[in-house]
mmCIF file of C-alpha atoms in Angstrom:
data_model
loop_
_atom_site.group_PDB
_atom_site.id
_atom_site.type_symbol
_atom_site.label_atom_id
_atom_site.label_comp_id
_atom_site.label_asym_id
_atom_site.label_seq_id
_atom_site.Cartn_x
_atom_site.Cartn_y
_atom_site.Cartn_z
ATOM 1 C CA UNK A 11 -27.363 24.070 34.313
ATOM 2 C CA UNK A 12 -25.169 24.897 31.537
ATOM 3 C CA UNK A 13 -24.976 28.576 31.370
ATOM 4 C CA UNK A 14 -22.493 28.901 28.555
ATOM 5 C CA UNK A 15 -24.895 28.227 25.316
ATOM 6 C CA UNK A 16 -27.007 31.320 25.078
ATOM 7 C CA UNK A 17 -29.812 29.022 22.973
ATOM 8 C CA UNK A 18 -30.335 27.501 26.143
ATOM 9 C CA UNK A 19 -30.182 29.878 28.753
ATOM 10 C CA UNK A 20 -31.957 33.046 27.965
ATOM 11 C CA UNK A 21 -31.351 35.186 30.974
ATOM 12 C CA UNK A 22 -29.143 34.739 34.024
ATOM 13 C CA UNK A 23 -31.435 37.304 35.810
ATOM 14 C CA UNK A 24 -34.111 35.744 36.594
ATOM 15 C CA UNK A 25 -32.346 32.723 35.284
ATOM 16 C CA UNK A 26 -34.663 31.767 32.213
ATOM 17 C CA UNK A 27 -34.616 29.609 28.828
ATOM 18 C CA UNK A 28 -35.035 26.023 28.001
ATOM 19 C CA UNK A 29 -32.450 24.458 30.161
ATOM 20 C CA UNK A 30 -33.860 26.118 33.596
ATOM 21 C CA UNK A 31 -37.743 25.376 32.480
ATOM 22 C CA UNK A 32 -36.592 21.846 31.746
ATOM 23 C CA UNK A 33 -34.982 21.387 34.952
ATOM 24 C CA UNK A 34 -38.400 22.841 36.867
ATOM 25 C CA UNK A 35 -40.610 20.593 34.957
ATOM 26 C CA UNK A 36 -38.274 17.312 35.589
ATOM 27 C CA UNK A 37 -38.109 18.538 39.392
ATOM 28 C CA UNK A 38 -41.823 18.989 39.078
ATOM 29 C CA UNK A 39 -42.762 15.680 37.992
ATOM 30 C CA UNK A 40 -40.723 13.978 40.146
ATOM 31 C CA UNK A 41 -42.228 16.177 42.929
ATOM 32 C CA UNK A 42 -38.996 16.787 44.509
ATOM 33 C CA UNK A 43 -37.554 21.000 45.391
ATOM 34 C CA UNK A 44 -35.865 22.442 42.639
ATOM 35 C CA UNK A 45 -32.221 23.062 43.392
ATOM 36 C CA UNK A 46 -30.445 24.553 40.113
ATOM 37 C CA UNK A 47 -26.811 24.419 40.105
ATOM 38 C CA UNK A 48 -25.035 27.060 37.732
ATOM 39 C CA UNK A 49 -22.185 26.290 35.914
ATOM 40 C CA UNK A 50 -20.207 28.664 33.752
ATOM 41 C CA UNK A 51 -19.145 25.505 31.060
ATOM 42 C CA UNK A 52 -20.129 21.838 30.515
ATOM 43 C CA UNK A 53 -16.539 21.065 31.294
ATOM 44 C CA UNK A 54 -17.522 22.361 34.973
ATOM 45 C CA UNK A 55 -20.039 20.066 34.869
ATOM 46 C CA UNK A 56 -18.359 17.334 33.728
ATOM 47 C CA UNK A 57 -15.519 17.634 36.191
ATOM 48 C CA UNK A 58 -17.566 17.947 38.601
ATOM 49 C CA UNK A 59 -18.996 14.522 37.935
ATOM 50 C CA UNK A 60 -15.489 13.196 37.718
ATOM 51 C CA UNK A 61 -14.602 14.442 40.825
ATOM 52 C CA UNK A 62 -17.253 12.993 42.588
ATOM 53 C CA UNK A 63 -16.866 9.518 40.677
ATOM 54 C CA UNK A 64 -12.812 9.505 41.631
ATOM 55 C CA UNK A 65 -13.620 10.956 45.646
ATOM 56 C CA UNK A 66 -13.102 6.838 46.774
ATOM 57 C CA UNK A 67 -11.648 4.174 45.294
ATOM 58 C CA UNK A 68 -14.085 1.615 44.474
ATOM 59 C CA UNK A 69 -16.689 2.227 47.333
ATOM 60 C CA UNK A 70 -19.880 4.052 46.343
ATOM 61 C CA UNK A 71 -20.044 7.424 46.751
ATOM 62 C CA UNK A 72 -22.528 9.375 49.306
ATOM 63 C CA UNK A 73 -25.545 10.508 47.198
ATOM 64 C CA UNK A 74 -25.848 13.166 48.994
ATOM 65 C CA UNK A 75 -22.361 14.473 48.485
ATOM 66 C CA UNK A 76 -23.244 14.584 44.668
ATOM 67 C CA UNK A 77 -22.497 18.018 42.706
ATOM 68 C CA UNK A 78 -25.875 17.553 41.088
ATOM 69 C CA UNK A 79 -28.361 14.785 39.867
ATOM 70 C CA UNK A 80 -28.995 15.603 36.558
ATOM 71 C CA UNK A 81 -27.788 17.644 34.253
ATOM 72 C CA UNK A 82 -28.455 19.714 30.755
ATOM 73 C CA UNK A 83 -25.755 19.406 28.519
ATOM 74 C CA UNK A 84 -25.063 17.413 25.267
ATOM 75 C CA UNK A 85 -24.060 13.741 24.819
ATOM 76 C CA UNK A 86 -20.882 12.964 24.038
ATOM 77 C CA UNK A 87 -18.835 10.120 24.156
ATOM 78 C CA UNK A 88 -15.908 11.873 26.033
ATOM 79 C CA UNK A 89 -18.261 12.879 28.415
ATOM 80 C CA UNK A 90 -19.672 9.221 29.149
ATOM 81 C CA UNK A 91 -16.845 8.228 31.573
ATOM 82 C CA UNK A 92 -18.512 10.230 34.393
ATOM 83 C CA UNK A 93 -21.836 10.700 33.219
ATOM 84 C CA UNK A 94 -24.949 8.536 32.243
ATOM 85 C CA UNK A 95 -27.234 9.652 29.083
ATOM 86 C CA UNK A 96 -30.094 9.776 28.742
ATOM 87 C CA UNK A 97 -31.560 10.429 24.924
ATOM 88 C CA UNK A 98 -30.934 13.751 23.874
ATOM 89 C CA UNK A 99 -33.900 16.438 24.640
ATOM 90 C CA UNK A 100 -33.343 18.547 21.530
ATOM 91 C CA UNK A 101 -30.650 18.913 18.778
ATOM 92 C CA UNK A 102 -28.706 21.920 18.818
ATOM 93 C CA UNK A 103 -26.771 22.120 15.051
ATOM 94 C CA UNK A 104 -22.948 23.323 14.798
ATOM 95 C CA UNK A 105 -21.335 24.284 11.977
ATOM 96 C CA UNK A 106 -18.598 26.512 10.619
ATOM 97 C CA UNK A 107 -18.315 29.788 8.630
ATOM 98 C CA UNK A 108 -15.458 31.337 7.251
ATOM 99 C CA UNK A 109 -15.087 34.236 5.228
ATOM 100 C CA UNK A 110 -16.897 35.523 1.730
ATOM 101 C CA UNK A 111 -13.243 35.780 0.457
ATOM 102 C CA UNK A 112 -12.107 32.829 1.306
ATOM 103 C CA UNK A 113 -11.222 30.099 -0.824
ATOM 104 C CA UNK A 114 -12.602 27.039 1.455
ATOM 105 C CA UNK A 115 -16.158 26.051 0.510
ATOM 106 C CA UNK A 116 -16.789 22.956 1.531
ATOM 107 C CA UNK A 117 -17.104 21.435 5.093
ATOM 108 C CA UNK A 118 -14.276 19.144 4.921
ATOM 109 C CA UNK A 119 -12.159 21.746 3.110
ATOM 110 C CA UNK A 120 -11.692 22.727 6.358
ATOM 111 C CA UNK A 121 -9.672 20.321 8.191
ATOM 112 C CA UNK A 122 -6.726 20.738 6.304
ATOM 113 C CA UNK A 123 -3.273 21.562 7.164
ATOM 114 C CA UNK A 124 -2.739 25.786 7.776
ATOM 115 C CA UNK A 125 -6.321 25.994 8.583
ATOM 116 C CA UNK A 126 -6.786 27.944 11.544
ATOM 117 C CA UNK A 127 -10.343 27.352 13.219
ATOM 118 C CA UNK A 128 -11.514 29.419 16.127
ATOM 119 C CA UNK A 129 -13.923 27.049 18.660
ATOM 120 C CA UNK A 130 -15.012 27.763 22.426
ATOM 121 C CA UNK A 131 -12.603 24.638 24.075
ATOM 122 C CA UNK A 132 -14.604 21.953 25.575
ATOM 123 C CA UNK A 133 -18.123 22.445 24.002
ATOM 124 C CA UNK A 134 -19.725 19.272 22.643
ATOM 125 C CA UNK A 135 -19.018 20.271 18.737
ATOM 126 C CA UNK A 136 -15.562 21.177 20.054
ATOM 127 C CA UNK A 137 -14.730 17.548 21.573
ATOM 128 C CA UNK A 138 -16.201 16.367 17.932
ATOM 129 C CA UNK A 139 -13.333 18.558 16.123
ATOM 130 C CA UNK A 140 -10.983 17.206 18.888
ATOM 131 C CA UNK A 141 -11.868 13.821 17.394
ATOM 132 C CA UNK A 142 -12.983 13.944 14.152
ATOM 133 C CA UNK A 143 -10.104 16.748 12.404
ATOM 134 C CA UNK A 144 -6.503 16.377 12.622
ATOM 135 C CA UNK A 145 -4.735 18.227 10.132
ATOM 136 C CA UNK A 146 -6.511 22.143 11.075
ATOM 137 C CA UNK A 147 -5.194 24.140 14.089
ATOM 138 C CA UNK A 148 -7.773 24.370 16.491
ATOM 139 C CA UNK A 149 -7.496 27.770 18.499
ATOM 140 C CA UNK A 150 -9.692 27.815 21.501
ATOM 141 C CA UNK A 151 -11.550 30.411 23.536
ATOM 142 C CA UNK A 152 -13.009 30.215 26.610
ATOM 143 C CA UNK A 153 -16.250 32.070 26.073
ATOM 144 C CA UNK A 154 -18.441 32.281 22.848
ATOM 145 C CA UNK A 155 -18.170 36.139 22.875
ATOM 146 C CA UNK A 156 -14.121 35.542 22.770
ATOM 147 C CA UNK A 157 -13.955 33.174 20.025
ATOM 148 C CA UNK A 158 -15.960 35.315 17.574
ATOM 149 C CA UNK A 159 -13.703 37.983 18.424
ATOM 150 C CA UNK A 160 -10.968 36.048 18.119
ATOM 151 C CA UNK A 161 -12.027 35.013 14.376
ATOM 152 C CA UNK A 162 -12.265 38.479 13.674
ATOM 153 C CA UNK A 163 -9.584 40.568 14.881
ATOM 154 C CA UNK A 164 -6.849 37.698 14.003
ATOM 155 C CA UNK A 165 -8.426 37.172 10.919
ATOM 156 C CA UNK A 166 -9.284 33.234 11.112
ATOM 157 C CA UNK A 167 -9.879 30.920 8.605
ATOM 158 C CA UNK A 168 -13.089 29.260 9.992
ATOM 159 C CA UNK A 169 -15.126 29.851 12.703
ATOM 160 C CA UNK A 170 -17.284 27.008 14.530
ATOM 161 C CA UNK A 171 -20.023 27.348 16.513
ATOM 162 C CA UNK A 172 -24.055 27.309 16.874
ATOM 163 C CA UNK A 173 -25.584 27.353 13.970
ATOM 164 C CA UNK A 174 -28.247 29.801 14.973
ATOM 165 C CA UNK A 175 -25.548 31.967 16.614
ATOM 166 C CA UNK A 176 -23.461 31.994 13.588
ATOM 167 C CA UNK A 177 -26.215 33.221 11.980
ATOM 168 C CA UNK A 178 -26.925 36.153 13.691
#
């Protein structure tokens, strides 16, 4: 489980939220124990599955040895190397905000050249800037919590993030 995307996870004590209820109900129905396996970022995650994918060359892998079976984070092509999709199970939107003062007001006024754009690194809307906009500066945080403080106390141009977060 994901525990980076707060819409998600709930509660890290008793671990609660959509992601960990989804995981009990797909471990219920296919009447198998629950084992939850916490990581901090999808990029954990998906390294983990990389890791695991790369351990021989050519010969398949003990499934036993596995990291995890299946996992709660979003699709994304960058992702797909290691990992196999399903559809998605909801739709999380992304977006940006900037400032009341400032002078971009459009959504693809901001990938523009001197735009500085504060994103958590290696979150699925992040790997979609990483693609999609050239021109901006990306600077990434780590954590949620440090890239909306980052925005703020360097004075950013744009922040991106979770919709519903951003809105709070």
């Amino acid at each position: 489980v994901n525990l980076s995307n707060p819409l998600l996870v709930t509660s890290r004590s008793p671990l609660s939220g959509v992601s960990p209820s989804l995981a009990g109900a797909i471990a219920s129905a296919l009447n198998v124990p629950l084992q939850i396996v916490e990581y901090e970022h999808p990029d954990l995650i998906c390294a983990a599955a990389e890791d695991w994918k790369s351990l021989s060359s050519g010969e398949i892998n003990d499934p036993l040895e596995k990291p995890w079976d299946i996992s709660l984070i979003a699709v994304d092509p960058d992702r797909a190397s290691a990992i196999d999709f399903t559809a998605p199970y909801c739709e999380i939107q992304a977006t940006c905000m900037v400032p009341t003062s400032s002078a971009i007001s459009d959504f693809s006024d901001i990938d523009r050249e001197g735009v500085q754009l504060s994103t958590k690194g290696g979150g699925a809307y992040d790997l979609w800037i990483d693609r999609n906009w050239k021109k901006l500066t990306p600077i990434k945080s780590v954590t949620l919590d440090d890239c909306y403080r980052r925005y703020a106390d360097d004075k950013l141009d744009a922040l991106a993030g979770l919709r519903p977060k951003l809105m709070e």
